[in-house]
Amino acid sequence: MVRSAPKTTLHKASQRYVGIYGGTFDPIHNAHLALARQVRDHFMLDAVLVVPACCPPHKKQPAASFVDRVAMIQAALATCVDRDSIVCSRIEDELPYPSYTIQTVEKVMQEGGPHNYALIIGLDSLVDIPGWYRAEDLLSLVDLLVVNRGNTPRENMGKLVQGLAPAFVPVAGADYFINQFGKTAHFLDTFDVPISSTVIRRALRNGQKPDGVPEVVLNYILKHGLYRGEPPS
């Protein structure tokens, strides 16, 4: 596996490299866990913070409560051998509504200390960044680790980061981009685990056992009767 170079060339060796992986996790499933591990290993992160959104401002509100989603994430991670490097953060519970990504990042950095931070996002979120609240401030604080779950050509992804403000420009002889603040953008385009929270919730609503859900998470869902009354999406 070819590894990206940010930690050894652009980050202080004395500091930890921490990935911030946000989402609704409604519910968390095996693809979420696989993505966290693959990004951690590929980009040599010291830790990945799984950060469930409390009340996402630009998306449909989660079907399960914040408390239940946190409990499911914690249950899933508790069974993992690498639970020390992939941890759940309920930091968004401390933020005012609505909580934007920049506010989450600033709070993580405030509580986590002067480490190096990267935002783990999908290609769909990369497209949306220009419309995000205080997008320029966000891109001055964190690297971007963009996961391409589809078949978007690398060239097209490069054009997207070059079109951001501030723009990321390619680094000669390297496989990443950099902006005026010294923050970098990297791509992971080998991830393909076709599991969807929407499909999982639909199966549960229909009284079926869904694939791709950790057993402890499924047990929690059934015990607490989650997703039974969710309206069709």
PDB file of C-alpha atoms in Angstrom:
ATOM      1  CA  MET A   1       0.000   0.000   0.000  1.00  0.00           C
ATOM      2  CA  VAL A   2       1.332   3.418  -0.953  1.00  0.00           C
ATOM      3  CA  ARG A   3       1.199   5.815   1.962  1.00  0.00           C
ATOM      4  CA  SER A   4       0.744   9.547   1.818  1.00  0.00           C
ATOM      5  CA  ALA A   5       3.511  11.763   3.104  1.00  0.00           C
ATOM      6  CA  PRO A   6       1.902  14.480   5.252  1.00  0.00           C
ATOM      7  CA  LYS A   7       2.982  13.304   8.668  1.00  0.00           C
ATOM      8  CA  THR A   8       6.653  12.870   7.820  1.00  0.00           C
ATOM      9  CA  THR A   9       7.051  15.970   5.651  1.00  0.00           C
ATOM     10  CA  LEU A  10       4.585  18.598   6.851  1.00  0.00           C
ATOM     11  CA  HIS A  11       3.823  17.815  10.491  1.00  0.00           C
ATOM     12  CA  LYS A  12       5.893  18.054  13.621  1.00  0.00           C
ATOM     13  CA  ALA A  13       7.044  14.618  14.704  1.00  0.00           C
ATOM     14  CA  SER A  14       6.430  15.552  18.341  1.00  0.00           C
ATOM     15  CA  GLN A  15       2.711  16.100  17.738  1.00  0.00           C
ATOM     16  CA  ARG A  16      -0.056  13.576  17.225  1.00  0.00           C
ATOM     17  CA  TYR A  17      -1.936  13.433  13.933  1.00  0.00           C
ATOM     18  CA  VAL A  18      -5.665  13.175  14.692  1.00  0.00           C
ATOM     19  CA  GLY A  19      -8.468  12.547  12.224  1.00  0.00           C
ATOM     20  CA  ILE A  20     -11.940  14.015  12.814  1.00  0.00           C
ATOM     21  CA  TYR A  21     -14.607  11.759  11.312  1.00  0.00           C
ATOM     22  CA  GLY A  22     -18.028  13.350  11.582  1.00  0.00           C
ATOM     23  CA  GLY A  23     -21.433  12.088  10.530  1.00  0.00           C
ATOM     24  CA  THR A  24     -24.863  11.128  11.792  1.00  0.00           C
ATOM     25  CA  PHE A  25     -23.949   7.431  12.262  1.00  0.00           C
ATOM     26  CA  ASP A  26     -27.635   6.561  12.228  1.00  0.00           C
ATOM     27  CA  PRO A  27     -26.771   3.791  12.994  1.00  0.00           C
ATOM     28  CA  ILE A  28     -23.041   3.138  12.899  1.00  0.00           C
ATOM     29  CA  HIS A  29     -22.197   0.128  10.728  1.00  0.00           C
ATOM     30  CA  ASN A  30     -19.251  -1.920   9.496  1.00  0.00           C
ATOM     31  CA  ALA A  31     -18.448   0.404   6.595  1.00  0.00           C
ATOM     32  CA  HIS A  32     -18.001   3.311   9.027  1.00  0.00           C
ATOM     33  CA  LEU A  33     -15.567   1.238  11.065  1.00  0.00           C
ATOM     34  CA  ALA A  34     -13.719  -0.006   7.970  1.00  0.00           C
ATOM     35  CA  LEU A  35     -13.359   3.538   6.652  1.00  0.00           C
ATOM     36  CA  ALA A  36     -11.970   4.804   9.962  1.00  0.00           C
ATOM     37  CA  ARG A  37      -9.383   2.022   9.995  1.00  0.00           C
ATOM     38  CA  GLN A  38      -8.381   2.406   6.361  1.00  0.00           C
ATOM     39  CA  VAL A  39      -7.956   6.176   6.615  1.00  0.00           C
ATOM     40  CA  ARG A  40      -6.040   5.816   9.890  1.00  0.00           C
ATOM     41  CA  ASP A  41      -3.645   3.276   8.408  1.00  0.00           C
ATOM     42  CA  HIS A  42      -3.235   4.880   4.972  1.00  0.00           C
ATOM     43  CA  PHE A  43      -2.467   8.346   6.317  1.00  0.00           C
ATOM     44  CA  MET A  44      -0.671   7.137   9.446  1.00  0.00           C
ATOM     45  CA  LEU A  45      -3.018   8.852  11.882  1.00  0.00           C
ATOM     46  CA  ASP A  46      -2.386   8.397  15.577  1.00  0.00           C
ATOM     47  CA  ALA A  47      -6.107   8.488  16.323  1.00  0.00           C
ATOM     48  CA  VAL A  48      -9.510   8.884  14.702  1.00  0.00           C
ATOM     49  CA  LEU A  49     -12.272  10.706  16.560  1.00  0.00           C
ATOM     50  CA  VAL A  50     -15.708   9.471  15.538  1.00  0.00           C
ATOM     51  CA  VAL A  51     -17.892  12.540  16.068  1.00  0.00           C
ATOM     52  CA  PRO A  52     -21.655  12.005  15.798  1.00  0.00           C
ATOM     53  CA  ALA A  53     -23.551  15.125  14.761  1.00  0.00           C
ATOM     54  CA  CYS A  54     -26.015  16.328  17.337  1.00  0.00           C
ATOM     55  CA  CYS A  55     -28.242  18.426  15.043  1.00  0.00           C
ATOM     56  CA  PRO A  56     -26.697  18.683  11.537  1.00  0.00           C
ATOM     57  CA  PRO A  57     -27.724  22.036  10.022  1.00  0.00           C
ATOM     58  CA  HIS A  58     -27.780  20.984   6.360  1.00  0.00           C
ATOM     59  CA  LYS A  59     -29.244  17.484   6.588  1.00  0.00           C
ATOM     60  CA  LYS A  60     -32.399  15.689   7.610  1.00  0.00           C
ATOM     61  CA  GLN A  61     -32.379  15.211  11.369  1.00  0.00           C
ATOM     62  CA  PRO A  62     -31.279  11.719  12.495  1.00  0.00           C
ATOM     63  CA  ALA A  63     -33.955   9.132  13.246  1.00  0.00           C
ATOM     64  CA  ALA A  64     -32.246   8.035  16.481  1.00  0.00           C
ATOM     65  CA  SER A  65     -31.459  10.422  19.312  1.00  0.00           C
ATOM     66  CA  PHE A  66     -27.959  11.717  19.927  1.00  0.00           C
ATOM     67  CA  VAL A  67     -27.786   9.684  23.143  1.00  0.00           C
ATOM     68  CA  ASP A  68     -28.713   6.464  21.331  1.00  0.00           C
ATOM     69  CA  ARG A  69     -26.285   7.085  18.466  1.00  0.00           C
ATOM     70  CA  VAL A  70     -23.445   7.746  20.907  1.00  0.00           C
ATOM     71  CA  ALA A  71     -24.324   4.576  22.815  1.00  0.00           C
ATOM     72  CA  MET A  72     -24.277   2.512  19.606  1.00  0.00           C
ATOM     73  CA  ILE A  73     -20.906   3.946  18.553  1.00  0.00           C
ATOM     74  CA  GLN A  74     -19.419   3.279  21.978  1.00  0.00           C
ATOM     75  CA  ALA A  75     -20.794  -0.282  21.961  1.00  0.00           C
ATOM     76  CA  ALA A  76     -19.334  -0.945  18.504  1.00  0.00           C
ATOM     77  CA  LEU A  77     -15.916   0.455  19.395  1.00  0.00           C
ATOM     78  CA  ALA A  78     -15.780  -1.371  22.727  1.00  0.00           C
ATOM     79  CA  THR A  79     -15.592  -4.675  20.846  1.00  0.00           C
ATOM     80  CA  CYS A  80     -12.730  -3.544  18.584  1.00  0.00           C
ATOM     81  CA  VAL A  81      -9.130  -4.509  19.304  1.00  0.00           C
ATOM     82  CA  ASP A  82      -8.020  -1.070  18.087  1.00  0.00           C
ATOM     83  CA  ARG A  83     -10.431   0.878  20.295  1.00  0.00           C
ATOM     84  CA  ASP A  84      -7.569   2.955  21.713  1.00  0.00           C
ATOM     85  CA  SER A  85      -6.967   4.625  18.338  1.00  0.00           C
ATOM     86  CA  ILE A  86     -10.604   4.930  17.183  1.00  0.00           C
ATOM     87  CA  VAL A  87     -12.702   6.662  19.815  1.00  0.00           C
ATOM     88  CA  CYS A  88     -16.124   8.252  20.075  1.00  0.00           C
ATOM     89  CA  SER A  89     -16.363  11.950  20.882  1.00  0.00           C
ATOM     90  CA  ARG A  90     -19.642  13.462  22.062  1.00  0.00           C
ATOM     91  CA  ILE A  91     -18.229  16.952  21.778  1.00  0.00           C
ATOM     92  CA  GLU A  92     -21.134  18.218  19.659  1.00  0.00           C
ATOM     93  CA  ASP A  93     -23.376  17.821  22.678  1.00  0.00           C
ATOM     94  CA  GLU A  94     -21.453  20.747  24.181  1.00  0.00           C
ATOM     95  CA  LEU A  95     -22.049  23.079  21.217  1.00  0.00           C
ATOM     96  CA  PRO A  96     -24.969  25.442  20.565  1.00  0.00           C
ATOM     97  CA  TYR A  97     -27.573  24.611  17.917  1.00  0.00           C
ATOM     98  CA  PRO A  98     -26.951  24.474  15.060  1.00  0.00           C
ATOM     99  CA  SER A  99     -23.379  23.204  15.302  1.00  0.00           C
ATOM    100  CA  TYR A 100     -21.284  23.750  12.196  1.00  0.00           C
ATOM    101  CA  THR A 101     -18.155  21.825  11.241  1.00  0.00           C
ATOM    102  CA  ILE A 102     -15.871  24.769  12.023  1.00  0.00           C
ATOM    103  CA  GLN A 103     -17.284  24.976  15.541  1.00  0.00           C
ATOM    104  CA  THR A 104     -16.780  21.258  16.074  1.00  0.00           C
ATOM    105  CA  VAL A 105     -13.185  21.464  14.831  1.00  0.00           C
ATOM    106  CA  GLU A 106     -12.397  24.480  17.007  1.00  0.00           C
ATOM    107  CA  LYS A 107     -13.823  22.720  20.061  1.00  0.00           C
ATOM    108  CA  VAL A 108     -11.868  19.538  19.326  1.00  0.00           C
ATOM    109  CA  MET A 109      -8.664  21.541  18.958  1.00  0.00           C
ATOM    110  CA  GLN A 110      -9.374  23.515  22.130  1.00  0.00           C
ATOM    111  CA  GLU A 111      -9.901  20.383  24.206  1.00  0.00           C
ATOM    112  CA  GLY A 112      -7.428  18.132  22.400  1.00  0.00           C
ATOM    113  CA  GLY A 113      -4.414  20.398  22.468  1.00  0.00           C
ATOM    114  CA  PRO A 114      -1.857  21.570  19.883  1.00  0.00           C
ATOM    115  CA  HIS A 115      -1.804  18.505  17.655  1.00  0.00           C
ATOM    116  CA  ASN A 116      -2.171  18.201  13.895  1.00  0.00           C
ATOM    117  CA  TYR A 117      -5.757  17.649  12.798  1.00  0.00           C
ATOM    118  CA  ALA A 118      -7.346  16.343   9.620  1.00  0.00           C
ATOM    119  CA  LEU A 119     -10.989  16.327   8.581  1.00  0.00           C
ATOM    120  CA  ILE A 120     -12.140  13.016   7.112  1.00  0.00           C
ATOM    121  CA  ILE A 121     -14.867  13.631   4.527  1.00  0.00           C
ATOM    122  CA  GLY A 122     -16.527  11.996   1.559  1.00  0.00           C
ATOM    123  CA  LEU A 123     -16.394  13.386  -1.941  1.00  0.00           C
ATOM    124  CA  ASP A 124     -19.975  14.649  -1.547  1.00  0.00           C
ATOM    125  CA  SER A 125     -18.913  16.840   1.376  1.00  0.00           C
ATOM    126  CA  LEU A 126     -15.922  18.143  -0.577  1.00  0.00           C
ATOM    127  CA  VAL A 127     -18.330  19.417  -3.225  1.00  0.00           C
ATOM    128  CA  ASP A 128     -20.388  21.185  -0.533  1.00  0.00           C
ATOM    129  CA  ILE A 129     -17.523  22.908   1.311  1.00  0.00           C
ATOM    130  CA  PRO A 130     -17.813  26.279  -0.525  1.00  0.00           C
ATOM    131  CA  GLY A 131     -21.266  26.701   1.047  1.00  0.00           C
ATOM    132  CA  TRP A 132     -20.190  25.756   4.572  1.00  0.00           C
ATOM    133  CA  TYR A 133     -20.185  28.276   7.405  1.00  0.00           C
ATOM    134  CA  ARG A 134     -16.723  29.898   7.775  1.00  0.00           C
ATOM    135  CA  ALA A 135     -15.241  27.552   5.190  1.00  0.00           C
ATOM    136  CA  GLU A 136     -12.020  29.558   4.833  1.00  0.00           C
ATOM    137  CA  ASP A 137     -11.400  29.436   8.577  1.00  0.00           C
ATOM    138  CA  LEU A 138     -11.956  25.681   8.518  1.00  0.00           C
ATOM    139  CA  LEU A 139      -9.461  25.167   5.696  1.00  0.00           C
ATOM    140  CA  SER A 140      -6.859  27.159   7.603  1.00  0.00           C
ATOM    141  CA  LEU A 141      -7.045  24.757  10.559  1.00  0.00           C
ATOM    142  CA  VAL A 142      -7.173  21.202   9.214  1.00  0.00           C
ATOM    143  CA  ASP A 143      -5.933  18.962   6.461  1.00  0.00           C
ATOM    144  CA  LEU A 144      -8.543  17.298   4.249  1.00  0.00           C
ATOM    145  CA  LEU A 145      -8.598  13.520   3.860  1.00  0.00           C
ATOM    146  CA  VAL A 146     -11.145  12.893   1.117  1.00  0.00           C
ATOM    147  CA  VAL A 147     -12.593   9.406   0.654  1.00  0.00           C
ATOM    148  CA  ASN A 148     -13.842   8.647  -2.840  1.00  0.00           C
ATOM    149  CA  ARG A 149     -16.501   5.974  -2.456  1.00  0.00           C
ATOM    150  CA  GLY A 150     -17.400   6.052  -6.141  1.00  0.00           C
ATOM    151  CA  ASN A 151     -15.500   6.115  -9.404  1.00  0.00           C
ATOM    152  CA  THR A 152     -14.702   9.819  -9.637  1.00  0.00           C
ATOM    153  CA  PRO A 153     -11.367  10.256 -11.471  1.00  0.00           C
ATOM    154  CA  ARG A 154      -8.494  11.598  -9.397  1.00  0.00           C
ATOM    155  CA  GLU A 155      -8.145  14.492 -11.845  1.00  0.00           C
ATOM    156  CA  ASN A 156     -11.688  15.650 -11.085  1.00  0.00           C
ATOM    157  CA  MET A 157     -11.069  15.506  -7.344  1.00  0.00           C
ATOM    158  CA  GLY A 158      -7.947  17.611  -7.835  1.00  0.00           C
ATOM    159  CA  LYS A 159      -9.990  20.237  -9.648  1.00  0.00           C
ATOM    160  CA  LEU A 160     -12.403  20.385  -6.723  1.00  0.00           C
ATOM    161  CA  VAL A 161      -9.724  21.203  -4.140  1.00  0.00           C
ATOM    162  CA  GLN A 162      -8.096  23.682  -6.507  1.00  0.00           C
ATOM    163  CA  GLY A 163     -11.448  25.443  -6.728  1.00  0.00           C
ATOM    164  CA  LEU A 164     -11.799  25.945  -2.986  1.00  0.00           C
ATOM    165  CA  ALA A 165     -11.083  29.212  -1.198  1.00  0.00           C
ATOM    166  CA  PRO A 166      -8.340  29.149  -0.156  1.00  0.00           C
ATOM    167  CA  ALA A 167      -7.289  27.004  -3.094  1.00  0.00           C
ATOM    168  CA  PHE A 168      -5.145  23.900  -2.732  1.00  0.00           C
ATOM    169  CA  VAL A 169      -2.385  23.604  -5.319  1.00  0.00           C
ATOM    170  CA  PRO A 170      -0.577  20.407  -6.327  1.00  0.00           C
ATOM    171  CA  VAL A 171       2.792  19.704  -4.753  1.00  0.00           C
ATOM    172  CA  ALA A 172       5.455  18.859  -7.310  1.00  0.00           C
ATOM    173  CA  GLY A 173       6.576  15.262  -7.110  1.00  0.00           C
ATOM    174  CA  ALA A 174       3.964  14.408  -4.480  1.00  0.00           C
ATOM    175  CA  ASP A 175       0.460  13.009  -4.432  1.00  0.00           C
ATOM    176  CA  TYR A 176      -1.237  15.741  -2.441  1.00  0.00           C
ATOM    177  CA  PHE A 177      -2.207  19.433  -2.536  1.00  0.00           C
ATOM    178  CA  ILE A 178      -1.403  22.343  -0.227  1.00  0.00           C
ATOM    179  CA  ASN A 179      -2.991  25.730   0.513  1.00  0.00           C
ATOM    180  CA  GLN A 180      -1.614  29.087   1.646  1.00  0.00           C
ATOM    181  CA  PHE A 181      -1.986  28.096   5.302  1.00  0.00           C
ATOM    182  CA  GLY A 182       0.180  25.002   4.853  1.00  0.00           C
ATOM    183  CA  LYS A 183      -2.808  22.660   5.148  1.00  0.00           C
ATOM    184  CA  THR A 184      -2.942  19.719   2.785  1.00  0.00           C
ATOM    185  CA  ALA A 185      -5.545  17.748   0.862  1.00  0.00           C
ATOM    186  CA  HIS A 186      -5.196  14.032   0.178  1.00  0.00           C
ATOM    187  CA  PHE A 187      -7.368  11.439  -1.522  1.00  0.00           C
ATOM    188  CA  LEU A 188      -8.215   7.840  -0.726  1.00  0.00           C
ATOM    189  CA  ASP A 189      -9.897   6.320  -3.744  1.00  0.00           C
ATOM    190  CA  THR A 190      -9.740   2.619  -2.930  1.00  0.00           C
ATOM    191  CA  PHE A 191     -12.599   2.430  -0.430  1.00  0.00           C
ATOM    192  CA  ASP A 192     -15.599   0.382  -1.500  1.00  0.00           C
ATOM    193  CA  VAL A 193     -17.733  -1.144   1.259  1.00  0.00           C
ATOM    194  CA  PRO A 194     -21.347  -0.913   0.018  1.00  0.00           C
ATOM    195  CA  ILE A 195     -23.250  -0.595   3.290  1.00  0.00           C
ATOM    196  CA  SER A 196     -25.818   2.157   3.845  1.00  0.00           C
ATOM    197  CA  SER A 197     -27.475   3.414   7.020  1.00  0.00           C
ATOM    198  CA  THR A 198     -30.578   4.164   4.954  1.00  0.00           C
ATOM    199  CA  VAL A 199     -30.801   0.557   3.766  1.00  0.00           C
ATOM    200  CA  ILE A 200     -30.203  -0.682   7.310  1.00  0.00           C
ATOM    201  CA  ARG A 201     -33.005   1.468   8.705  1.00  0.00           C
ATOM    202  CA  ARG A 202     -35.353   0.340   5.933  1.00  0.00           C
ATOM    203  CA  ALA A 203     -34.671  -3.309   6.723  1.00  0.00           C
ATOM    204  CA  LEU A 204     -35.312  -2.720  10.418  1.00  0.00           C
ATOM    205  CA  ARG A 205     -38.517  -0.869   9.642  1.00  0.00           C
ATOM    206  CA  ASN A 206     -39.661  -3.896   7.628  1.00  0.00           C
ATOM    207  CA  GLY A 207     -38.847  -6.304  10.445  1.00  0.00           C
ATOM    208  CA  GLN A 208     -35.789  -7.717   8.661  1.00  0.00           C
ATOM    209  CA  LYS A 209     -32.301  -8.342  10.009  1.00  0.00           C
ATOM    210  CA  PRO A 210     -29.920  -5.965   8.204  1.00  0.00           C
ATOM    211  CA  ASP A 211     -26.461  -6.870   6.959  1.00  0.00           C
ATOM    212  CA  GLY A 212     -23.368  -4.942   7.943  1.00  0.00           C
ATOM    213  CA  VAL A 213     -24.315  -4.006  11.507  1.00  0.00           C
ATOM    214  CA  PRO A 214     -22.115  -5.060  14.443  1.00  0.00           C
ATOM    215  CA  GLU A 215     -23.981  -7.555  16.618  1.00  0.00           C
ATOM    216  CA  VAL A 216     -23.754  -5.332  19.693  1.00  0.00           C
ATOM    217  CA  VAL A 217     -25.290  -2.452  17.740  1.00  0.00           C
ATOM    218  CA  LEU A 218     -28.110  -4.621  16.429  1.00  0.00           C
ATOM    219  CA  ASN A 219     -28.804  -5.854  19.952  1.00  0.00           C
ATOM    220  CA  TYR A 220     -28.997  -2.253  21.190  1.00  0.00           C
ATOM    221  CA  ILE A 221     -31.372  -1.310  18.350  1.00  0.00           C
ATOM    222  CA  LEU A 222     -33.705  -4.218  19.072  1.00  0.00           C
ATOM    223  CA  LYS A 223     -33.599  -3.701  22.834  1.00  0.00           C
ATOM    224  CA  HIS A 224     -34.554  -0.036  22.548  1.00  0.00           C
ATOM    225  CA  GLY A 225     -36.953  -0.433  19.611  1.00  0.00           C
ATOM    226  CA  LEU A 226     -35.104   2.006  17.366  1.00  0.00           C
ATOM    227  CA  TYR A 227     -36.127   2.768  13.768  1.00  0.00           C
ATOM    228  CA  ARG A 228     -39.425   0.908  13.981  1.00  0.00           C
ATOM    229  CA  GLY A 229     -41.559   3.978  13.474  1.00  0.00           C
ATOM    230  CA  GLU A 230     -39.262   5.827  11.091  1.00  0.00           C
ATOM    231  CA  PRO A 231     -41.186   7.136   8.042  1.00  0.00           C
ATOM    232  CA  PRO A 232     -40.043   5.842   4.626  1.00  0.00           C
ATOM    233  CA  SER A 233     -37.210   7.890   3.148  1.00  0.00           C
TER     234      SER A 233
END
